[in-house]
PDB file of C-alpha atoms in Angstrom:
ATOM      1  CA  UNK K   1      15.437   8.157  -0.920  1.00 60.00           C
ATOM      2  CA  UNK K   2      13.216   5.638  -2.799  1.00 71.00           C
ATOM      3  CA  UNK K   3      10.313   8.159  -3.325  1.00 83.00           C
ATOM      4  CA  UNK K   4       7.390   7.287  -5.513  1.00 87.00           C
ATOM      5  CA  UNK K   5       4.952   9.677  -6.880  1.00 90.00           C
ATOM      6  CA  UNK K   6       1.462   9.381  -8.575  1.00 92.00           C
ATOM      7  CA  UNK K   7      -0.362  11.977 -10.626  1.00 94.00           C
ATOM      8  CA  UNK K   8      -3.044  12.966 -10.241  1.00 94.00           C
ATOM      9  CA  UNK K   9      -3.708  12.522  -6.653  1.00 87.00           C
ATOM     10  CA  UNK K  10      -7.530  12.811  -7.200  1.00 90.00           C
ATOM     11  CA  UNK K  11      -9.483  12.676 -10.384  1.00 94.00           C
ATOM     12  CA  UNK K  12     -13.234  12.930 -11.047  1.00 95.00           C
ATOM     13  CA  UNK K  13     -14.640  12.089 -14.330  1.00 95.00           C
ATOM     14  CA  UNK K  14     -17.634  11.222 -16.355  1.00 96.00           C
ATOM     15  CA  UNK K  15     -18.809   7.683 -17.144  1.00 96.00           C
ATOM     16  CA  UNK K  16     -17.402   6.562 -20.500  1.00 96.00           C
ATOM     17  CA  UNK K  17     -14.266   8.661 -20.410  1.00 96.00           C
ATOM     18  CA  UNK K  18     -10.837   7.423 -19.934  1.00 97.00           C
ATOM     19  CA  UNK K  19      -8.326   8.397 -17.260  1.00 97.00           C
ATOM     20  CA  UNK K  20      -4.645   8.163 -17.153  1.00 97.00           C
ATOM     21  CA  UNK K  21      -2.779   7.738 -13.902  1.00 97.00           C
ATOM     22  CA  UNK K  22       0.950   8.199 -13.846  1.00 96.00           C
ATOM     23  CA  UNK K  23       3.520   6.571 -11.295  1.00 95.00           C
ATOM     24  CA  UNK K  24       7.003   7.784 -11.131  1.00 94.00           C
ATOM     25  CA  UNK K  25      10.057   6.660  -9.181  1.00 91.00           C
ATOM     26  CA  UNK K  26      11.779   9.892  -8.421  1.00 90.00           C
ATOM     27  CA  UNK K  27      15.291   9.044  -7.276  1.00 86.00           C
ATOM     28  CA  UNK K  28      15.685   5.366  -8.394  1.00 86.00           C
ATOM     29  CA  UNK K  29      15.282   3.191 -11.414  1.00 88.00           C
ATOM     30  CA  UNK K  30      12.386   0.727 -10.940  1.00 86.00           C
ATOM     31  CA  UNK K  31      12.802  -2.415 -12.883  1.00 85.00           C
ATOM     32  CA  UNK K  32       9.273  -3.468 -11.903  1.00 87.00           C
ATOM     33  CA  UNK K  33       6.262  -1.526 -10.947  1.00 90.00           C
ATOM     34  CA  UNK K  34       3.021  -2.792  -9.483  1.00 90.00           C
ATOM     35  CA  UNK K  35      -0.433  -1.424  -9.730  1.00 93.00           C
ATOM     36  CA  UNK K  36      -2.967  -2.129  -6.929  1.00 90.00           C
ATOM     37  CA  UNK K  37      -6.536  -1.273  -6.332  1.00 90.00           C
ATOM     38  CA  UNK K  38      -8.065  -0.656  -2.805  1.00 80.00           C
ATOM     39  CA  UNK K  39     -11.546  -0.685  -1.717  1.00 68.00           C
ATOM     40  CA  UNK K  40     -12.287   0.913   1.769  1.00 64.00           C
ATOM     41  CA  UNK K  41     -10.864  -1.027   4.673  1.00 60.00           C
ATOM     42  CA  UNK K  42      -9.862  -4.044   2.421  1.00 63.00           C
ATOM     43  CA  UNK K  43      -6.662  -5.370   1.186  1.00 64.00           C
ATOM     44  CA  UNK K  44      -4.866  -4.010  -1.605  1.00 73.00           C
ATOM     45  CA  UNK K  45      -5.762  -6.091  -4.695  1.00 81.00           C
ATOM     46  CA  UNK K  46      -2.847  -6.598  -7.017  1.00 84.00           C
ATOM     47  CA  UNK K  47      -3.974  -5.677 -10.566  1.00 92.00           C
ATOM     48  CA  UNK K  48      -0.924  -6.094 -12.594  1.00 92.00           C
ATOM     49  CA  UNK K  49       2.979  -6.298 -12.599  1.00 89.00           C
ATOM     50  CA  UNK K  50       4.958  -4.549 -15.373  1.00 89.00           C
ATOM     51  CA  UNK K  51       8.490  -4.579 -16.125  1.00 85.00           C
ATOM     52  CA  UNK K  52      10.184  -1.876 -18.153  1.00 82.00           C
ATOM     53  CA  UNK K  53      10.085  -2.574 -21.852  1.00 81.00           C
ATOM     54  CA  UNK K  54       7.665  -5.429 -21.687  1.00 83.00           C
ATOM     55  CA  UNK K  55       3.915  -6.169 -21.581  1.00 86.00           C
ATOM     56  CA  UNK K  56       2.386  -6.166 -18.132  1.00 90.00           C
ATOM     57  CA  UNK K  57       1.265  -9.237 -16.387  1.00 90.00           C
ATOM     58  CA  UNK K  58      -2.344  -8.996 -15.281  1.00 92.00           C
ATOM     59  CA  UNK K  59      -3.731 -10.845 -12.330  1.00 88.00           C
ATOM     60  CA  UNK K  60      -6.684 -13.249 -12.947  1.00 87.00           C
ATOM     61  CA  UNK K  61      -9.993 -11.211 -13.316  1.00 90.00           C
ATOM     62  CA  UNK K  62      -8.358  -7.903 -14.271  1.00 93.00           C
ATOM     63  CA  UNK K  63      -9.436  -6.929 -17.697  1.00 93.00           C
ATOM     64  CA  UNK K  64      -6.292  -5.946 -19.678  1.00 92.00           C
ATOM     65  CA  UNK K  65      -8.168  -4.023 -22.428  1.00 94.00           C
ATOM     66  CA  UNK K  66      -9.826  -1.943 -19.705  1.00 96.00           C
ATOM     67  CA  UNK K  67      -6.824  -1.268 -17.593  1.00 96.00           C
ATOM     68  CA  UNK K  68      -3.966  -0.479 -20.017  1.00 95.00           C
ATOM     69  CA  UNK K  69      -0.494  -0.413 -18.524  1.00 94.00           C
ATOM     70  CA  UNK K  70       2.399   1.184 -19.949  1.00 90.00           C
ATOM     71  CA  UNK K  71       6.011   0.957 -18.611  1.00 88.00           C
ATOM     72  CA  UNK K  72       7.951   2.883 -21.044  1.00 82.00           C
ATOM     73  CA  UNK K  73      10.932   3.848 -18.927  1.00 88.00           C
ATOM     74  CA  UNK K  74      12.610   2.880 -15.661  1.00 89.00           C
ATOM     75  CA  UNK K  75      11.109   5.721 -13.884  1.00 92.00           C
ATOM     76  CA  UNK K  76       7.542   5.907 -15.368  1.00 93.00           C
ATOM     77  CA  UNK K  77       4.455   3.538 -15.547  1.00 94.00           C
ATOM     78  CA  UNK K  78       1.031   4.647 -16.479  1.00 95.00           C
ATOM     79  CA  UNK K  79      -2.177   3.027 -15.817  1.00 97.00           C
ATOM     80  CA  UNK K  80      -5.121   3.967 -18.223  1.00 97.00           C
ATOM     81  CA  UNK K  81      -8.641   3.263 -17.088  1.00 97.00           C
ATOM     82  CA  UNK K  82     -10.575   3.043 -20.326  1.00 96.00           C
ATOM     83  CA  UNK K  83     -14.335   3.784 -20.623  1.00 96.00           C
ATOM     84  CA  UNK K  84     -14.568   4.327 -16.893  1.00 96.00           C
ATOM     85  CA  UNK K  85     -17.734   3.308 -15.010  1.00 95.00           C
ATOM     86  CA  UNK K  86     -18.972   4.095 -11.535  1.00 94.00           C
ATOM     87  CA  UNK K  87     -17.883   0.692 -10.249  1.00 92.00           C
ATOM     88  CA  UNK K  88     -14.218   1.676 -11.261  1.00 94.00           C
ATOM     89  CA  UNK K  89     -14.300   4.296  -8.713  1.00 92.00           C
ATOM     90  CA  UNK K  90     -11.570   3.421  -6.080  1.00 89.00           C
ATOM     91  CA  UNK K  91      -8.047   4.002  -4.802  1.00 86.00           C
ATOM     92  CA  UNK K  92      -5.382   3.130  -7.296  1.00 91.00           C
ATOM     93  CA  UNK K  93      -1.987   2.625  -5.766  1.00 90.00           C
ATOM     94  CA  UNK K  94       1.337   1.920  -7.512  1.00 91.00           C
ATOM     95  CA  UNK K  95       4.535   0.556  -6.069  1.00 88.00           C
ATOM     96  CA  UNK K  96       8.003   0.430  -7.630  1.00 87.00           C
ATOM     97  CA  UNK K  97      10.872  -2.071  -6.933  1.00 82.00           C
ATOM     98  CA  UNK K  98      14.427  -1.933  -7.742  1.00 76.00           C
ATOM     99  CA  UNK K  99      15.000  -5.527  -7.501  1.00 67.00           C
ATOM    100  CA  UNK K 100      11.996  -7.110  -8.887  1.00 59.00           C
ATOM    101  CA  UNK K 101       9.625  -7.370  -5.948  1.00 52.00           C
ATOM    102  CA  UNK K 102      11.184  -7.984  -2.578  1.00 56.00           C
ATOM    103  CA  UNK K 103      11.180  -4.464  -1.460  1.00 69.00           C
ATOM    104  CA  UNK K 104       8.409  -2.182  -2.850  1.00 73.00           C
ATOM    105  CA  UNK K 105       8.030   1.367  -2.339  1.00 81.00           C
ATOM    106  CA  UNK K 106       4.499   2.740  -2.497  1.00 82.00           C
ATOM    107  CA  UNK K 107       3.035   5.790  -4.247  1.00 85.00           C
ATOM    108  CA  UNK K 108       0.464   7.936  -2.364  1.00 81.00           C
ATOM    109  CA  UNK K 109      -2.480   6.670  -4.487  1.00 85.00           C
ATOM    110  CA  UNK K 110      -4.975   8.174  -6.872  1.00 89.00           C
ATOM    111  CA  UNK K 111      -8.478   8.406  -5.967  1.00 87.00           C
ATOM    112  CA  UNK K 112     -10.631   7.921  -9.015  1.00 92.00           C
ATOM    113  CA  UNK K 113     -14.396   8.935  -8.666  1.00 93.00           C
ATOM    114  CA  UNK K 114     -16.551   8.146 -11.788  1.00 95.00           C
ATOM    115  CA  UNK K 115     -19.766  10.007 -11.946  1.00 95.00           C
TER     116      UNK K 115
ATOM    117  CA  UNK U   1       4.566  18.010   4.954  1.00 70.00           C
ATOM    118  CA  UNK U   2       3.037  14.581   5.507  1.00 75.00           C
ATOM    119  CA  UNK U   3       5.253  11.557   6.685  1.00 84.00           C
ATOM    120  CA  UNK U   4       5.337   8.174   8.345  1.00 90.00           C
ATOM    121  CA  UNK U   5       8.106   6.782  10.434  1.00 93.00           C
ATOM    122  CA  UNK U   6       8.563   3.122  11.178  1.00 95.00           C
ATOM    123  CA  UNK U   7      11.754   1.113  11.876  1.00 95.00           C
ATOM    124  CA  UNK U   8      13.272  -0.518   8.913  1.00 92.00           C
ATOM    125  CA  UNK U   9      14.041  -3.715  10.498  1.00 95.00           C
ATOM    126  CA  UNK U  10      13.045  -5.611  13.775  1.00 97.00           C
ATOM    127  CA  UNK U  11      14.423  -9.118  15.013  1.00 97.00           C
ATOM    128  CA  UNK U  12      12.590 -11.335  17.534  1.00 96.00           C
ATOM    129  CA  UNK U  13      12.575 -14.844  18.597  1.00 97.00           C
ATOM    130  CA  UNK U  14      10.008 -17.545  17.817  1.00 97.00           C
ATOM    131  CA  UNK U  15       7.171 -17.549  20.529  1.00 97.00           C
ATOM    132  CA  UNK U  16       8.060 -14.050  21.717  1.00 97.00           C
ATOM    133  CA  UNK U  17       6.191 -10.836  21.432  1.00 97.00           C
ATOM    134  CA  UNK U  18       7.212  -7.917  19.154  1.00 97.00           C
ATOM    135  CA  UNK U  19       5.910  -4.352  18.726  1.00 97.00           C
ATOM    136  CA  UNK U  20       6.323  -2.339  15.488  1.00 98.00           C
ATOM    137  CA  UNK U  21       5.865   1.369  16.053  1.00 97.00           C
ATOM    138  CA  UNK U  22       4.530   3.980  13.554  1.00 97.00           C
ATOM    139  CA  UNK U  23       4.523   7.761  14.039  1.00 97.00           C
ATOM    140  CA  UNK U  24       2.974   9.918  11.540  1.00 95.00           C
ATOM    141  CA  UNK U  25       2.514  13.653  10.538  1.00 92.00           C
ATOM    142  CA  UNK U  26      -0.410  14.237   8.354  1.00 86.00           C
ATOM    143  CA  UNK U  27      -3.387  16.511   7.704  1.00 81.00           C
ATOM    144  CA  UNK U  28      -6.945  15.215   7.354  1.00 79.00           C
ATOM    145  CA  UNK U  29      -6.424  12.066   9.302  1.00 84.00           C
ATOM    146  CA  UNK U  30      -8.914   9.530   9.098  1.00 81.00           C
ATOM    147  CA  UNK U  31      -7.260   6.333  10.336  1.00 87.00           C
ATOM    148  CA  UNK U  32      -4.200   4.021  10.583  1.00 91.00           C
ATOM    149  CA  UNK U  33      -4.045   0.670   8.767  1.00 89.00           C
ATOM    150  CA  UNK U  34      -1.541  -2.154   9.033  1.00 92.00           C
ATOM    151  CA  UNK U  35      -0.519  -4.478   6.128  1.00 90.00           C
ATOM    152  CA  UNK U  36       1.553  -7.521   6.021  1.00 91.00           C
ATOM    153  CA  UNK U  37       3.536  -8.486   2.919  1.00 86.00           C
ATOM    154  CA  UNK U  38       5.443 -11.801   2.228  1.00 84.00           C
ATOM    155  CA  UNK U  39       8.252 -11.583  -0.337  1.00 78.00           C
ATOM    156  CA  UNK U  40       6.753 -11.547  -3.841  1.00 66.00           C
ATOM    157  CA  UNK U  41       3.329 -11.179  -2.646  1.00 69.00           C
ATOM    158  CA  UNK U  42       0.668  -8.258  -2.395  1.00 70.00           C
ATOM    159  CA  UNK U  43       0.180  -6.582   0.963  1.00 78.00           C
ATOM    160  CA  UNK U  44      -2.457  -8.237   3.087  1.00 80.00           C
ATOM    161  CA  UNK U  45      -4.682  -5.959   5.166  1.00 78.00           C
ATOM    162  CA  UNK U  46      -4.271  -6.637   8.945  1.00 87.00           C
ATOM    163  CA  UNK U  47      -6.055  -4.008  10.875  1.00 87.00           C
ATOM    164  CA  UNK U  48      -7.609  -0.383  10.799  1.00 84.00           C
ATOM    165  CA  UNK U  49      -7.834   1.839  13.682  1.00 88.00           C
ATOM    166  CA  UNK U  50      -9.901   5.104  13.515  1.00 85.00           C
ATOM    167  CA  UNK U  51     -10.306   5.670  17.208  1.00 89.00           C
ATOM    168  CA  UNK U  52      -7.799   5.706  20.009  1.00 94.00           C
ATOM    169  CA  UNK U  53      -7.195   2.389  21.672  1.00 95.00           C
ATOM    170  CA  UNK U  54      -6.364  -1.243  21.090  1.00 95.00           C
ATOM    171  CA  UNK U  55      -7.922  -3.586  18.567  1.00 90.00           C
ATOM    172  CA  UNK U  56      -7.193  -7.257  18.988  1.00 90.00           C
ATOM    173  CA  UNK U  57      -7.488  -9.860  16.294  1.00 84.00           C
ATOM    174  CA  UNK U  58      -6.093 -13.161  17.293  1.00 90.00           C
ATOM    175  CA  UNK U  59      -2.281 -12.966  17.772  1.00 95.00           C
ATOM    176  CA  UNK U  60      -2.241  -9.401  16.342  1.00 95.00           C
ATOM    177  CA  UNK U  61      -3.192  -6.268  18.013  1.00 96.00           C
ATOM    178  CA  UNK U  62      -3.156  -2.596  16.741  1.00 96.00           C
ATOM    179  CA  UNK U  63      -3.068   0.527  18.831  1.00 97.00           C
ATOM    180  CA  UNK U  64      -3.712   4.151  18.005  1.00 97.00           C
ATOM    181  CA  UNK U  65      -3.216   7.356  19.855  1.00 97.00           C
ATOM    182  CA  UNK U  66      -4.516  10.257  17.701  1.00 95.00           C
ATOM    183  CA  UNK U  67      -3.313  12.815  20.185  1.00 94.00           C
ATOM    184  CA  UNK U  68       0.356  11.503  19.920  1.00 95.00           C
ATOM    185  CA  UNK U  69      -0.012  10.762  16.214  1.00 95.00           C
ATOM    186  CA  UNK U  70       1.326   7.210  17.063  1.00 96.00           C
ATOM    187  CA  UNK U  71       0.374   3.729  16.501  1.00 97.00           C
ATOM    188  CA  UNK U  72       1.852   0.273  16.810  1.00 98.00           C
ATOM    189  CA  UNK U  73       1.333  -3.205  15.721  1.00 98.00           C
ATOM    190  CA  UNK U  74       1.702  -5.962  18.357  1.00 98.00           C
ATOM    191  CA  UNK U  75       2.409  -9.641  17.321  1.00 97.00           C
ATOM    192  CA  UNK U  76       2.284 -12.319  19.920  1.00 97.00           C
ATOM    193  CA  UNK U  77       3.387 -15.848  20.136  1.00 97.00           C
ATOM    194  CA  UNK U  78       5.516 -15.241  17.025  1.00 97.00           C
ATOM    195  CA  UNK U  79       5.653 -17.997  14.427  1.00 97.00           C
ATOM    196  CA  UNK U  80       8.308 -18.350  11.642  1.00 96.00           C
ATOM    197  CA  UNK U  81       5.487 -17.661   9.139  1.00 95.00           C
ATOM    198  CA  UNK U  82       5.274 -14.139  10.617  1.00 96.00           C
ATOM    199  CA  UNK U  83       8.621 -13.423   8.869  1.00 96.00           C
ATOM    200  CA  UNK U  84       7.498 -10.512   6.457  1.00 94.00           C
ATOM    201  CA  UNK U  85       7.426  -6.793   6.023  1.00 92.00           C
ATOM    202  CA  UNK U  86       4.760  -4.796   7.859  1.00 95.00           C
ATOM    203  CA  UNK U  87       3.470  -1.503   6.671  1.00 93.00           C
ATOM    204  CA  UNK U  88       1.547   1.136   8.445  1.00 94.00           C
ATOM    205  CA  UNK U  89      -0.520   3.332   6.350  1.00 90.00           C
ATOM    206  CA  UNK U  90      -2.371   6.511   7.087  1.00 88.00           C
ATOM    207  CA  UNK U  91      -5.749   7.153   5.519  1.00 79.00           C
ATOM    208  CA  UNK U  92      -6.447  10.836   4.992  1.00 74.00           C
ATOM    209  CA  UNK U  93      -9.453  12.587   3.297  1.00 65.00           C
ATOM    210  CA  UNK U  94      -8.003  12.036  -0.199  1.00 61.00           C
ATOM    211  CA  UNK U  95      -5.053   9.651  -0.019  1.00 67.00           C
ATOM    212  CA  UNK U  96      -3.367   6.700   1.627  1.00 73.00           C
ATOM    213  CA  UNK U  97       0.115   7.300   2.722  1.00 81.00           C
ATOM    214  CA  UNK U  98       2.275   4.117   3.273  1.00 84.00           C
ATOM    215  CA  UNK U  99       5.222   3.780   5.482  1.00 87.00           C
ATOM    216  CA  UNK U 100       8.433   2.348   4.069  1.00 85.00           C
ATOM    217  CA  UNK U 101       7.837  -0.996   5.911  1.00 90.00           C
ATOM    218  CA  UNK U 102       9.347  -2.819   8.689  1.00 94.00           C
ATOM    219  CA  UNK U 103      11.189  -6.074   7.955  1.00 93.00           C
ATOM    220  CA  UNK U 104      10.509  -8.551  10.704  1.00 96.00           C
ATOM    221  CA  UNK U 105      13.191 -11.309  10.982  1.00 96.00           C
ATOM    222  CA  UNK U 106      12.072 -14.158  13.328  1.00 96.00           C
ATOM    223  CA  UNK U 107      14.820 -16.375  14.781  1.00 95.00           C
ATOM    224  CA  UNK U 108      14.261 -19.984  15.808  1.00 93.00           C
TER     225      UNK U 108
END
């Protein structure tokens, strides 16, 4: 149980385009979903926390207009990277929680490459 | 398929040593990472092993055996602040696969 999927697993796009990444909890309802970004061999950086039906809470330094998060249902959250640039290339990882944060189940990650 | 297995919970005594094992089955293996996560916080990177052997960083050490598809995190001189969840994660050529985490309980 407690499986989280992400789609796509890998995406390559041109600079200036927008990319949408989906995060789904497959067998449970996630009250809270988290979005992380990871650079090679470095800690996951929490980007934002989203609760179903409400606006996401962004961490300091994360541009909310660039990284749009929608958590429309208890099983789906989306991250849209708008007007992507090469410096946005990274692993984006989501996690989902049943209980608001104490236990998180991670998705497999999405590798974004912006050319 | 691809999978990681680690114990869901481990209990140890303050000042002792504890080992958290991780076995994996993946393709395109690059390396094994360990993360620590305290309740309500983001995971913190602890270590990365790409080659077989033991890597030591202070009280924490991480081991990898690629031939056995196995690794472990060793925590020495346990302190109460080490109570947290510990995740192993396999880095492949196109993704990171996280284990479900091991909750470490430390008794005084």
